[in-house]
Amino acid sequence: MAVPKHKTSKQRSNKRFANWKIASPSIAECPQCHEMKLTHRVCKTCGYYDGVKVIAVDGDKK
């Protein structure tokens, strides 16, 4: 069984976890109403997803 020859310092062991950063959400333009929306989700302003009206939204702009 492998046994470490030296103690791993706190700095060396913490370096492994230093690059875990949160990524910003992917935002894209809606092809129907041209508002910015999260990708792979129904547009909140027009209610379209992948060119199909999925939900009815009150106060449609167009």
Coordinates of C-alpha atoms in Angstrom, one line a residue:
M1 CA 0.0 0.0 0.0
A2 CA 1.3 3.4 -0.9
V3 CA 2.1 5.7 2.0
P4 CA 3.1 9.4 1.6
K5 CA 6.7 10.1 2.6
H6 CA 6.0 13.7 3.6
K7 CA 3.2 15.7 5.1
T8 CA 1.1 17.6 2.6
S9 CA 1.1 21.3 3.6
K10 CA -2.2 23.2 4.0
Q11 CA -1.1 25.5 1.1
R12 CA -0.4 22.6 -1.3
S13 CA -3.6 20.7 -0.4
N14 CA -5.8 23.9 -0.7
K15 CA -4.3 24.7 -4.2
R16 CA -6.4 21.7 -5.5
F17 CA -9.6 23.5 -4.7
A18 CA -8.6 27.0 -5.6
N19 CA -10.0 26.9 -9.2
W20 CA -13.6 26.0 -8.4
K21 CA -15.5 29.1 -9.6
I22 CA -19.1 29.6 -10.3
A23 CA -20.0 30.1 -14.0
S24 CA -22.2 32.8 -15.2
P25 CA -25.6 31.7 -16.7
S26 CA -25.8 31.3 -20.4
I27 CA -28.0 34.1 -21.8
A28 CA -29.2 34.3 -25.4
E29 CA -31.6 36.4 -27.5
C30 CA -35.1 35.1 -28.0
P31 CA -35.7 34.6 -31.8
Q32 CA -39.4 35.6 -31.4
C33 CA -39.3 38.8 -29.3
H34 CA -35.5 39.5 -29.3
E35 CA -35.4 39.8 -25.5
M36 CA -32.5 38.3 -23.5
K37 CA -33.5 34.9 -21.9
L38 CA -31.8 31.9 -20.3
T39 CA -30.9 29.2 -22.8
H40 CA -33.0 26.1 -23.0
R41 CA -35.9 27.8 -21.2
V42 CA -39.3 29.3 -22.2
C43 CA -39.1 33.0 -22.8
K44 CA -40.8 34.9 -20.0
T45 CA -41.9 37.8 -22.2
C46 CA -43.4 36.0 -25.2
G47 CA -43.9 32.4 -24.0
Y48 CA -42.2 30.7 -27.0
Y49 CA -39.7 27.8 -26.8
D50 CA -38.1 26.5 -30.0
G51 CA -40.5 28.3 -32.2
V52 CA -43.6 27.0 -30.5
K53 CA -45.9 28.9 -28.2
V54 CA -45.8 27.0 -25.0
I55 CA -47.4 29.3 -22.4
A56 CA -49.8 32.2 -22.6
V57 CA -48.3 35.4 -21.2
D58 CA -50.4 38.3 -20.0
G59 CA -49.8 41.6 -21.8
D60 CA -48.1 40.2 -25.0
K61 CA -46.0 42.9 -26.7
K62 CA -46.6 41.5 -30.2

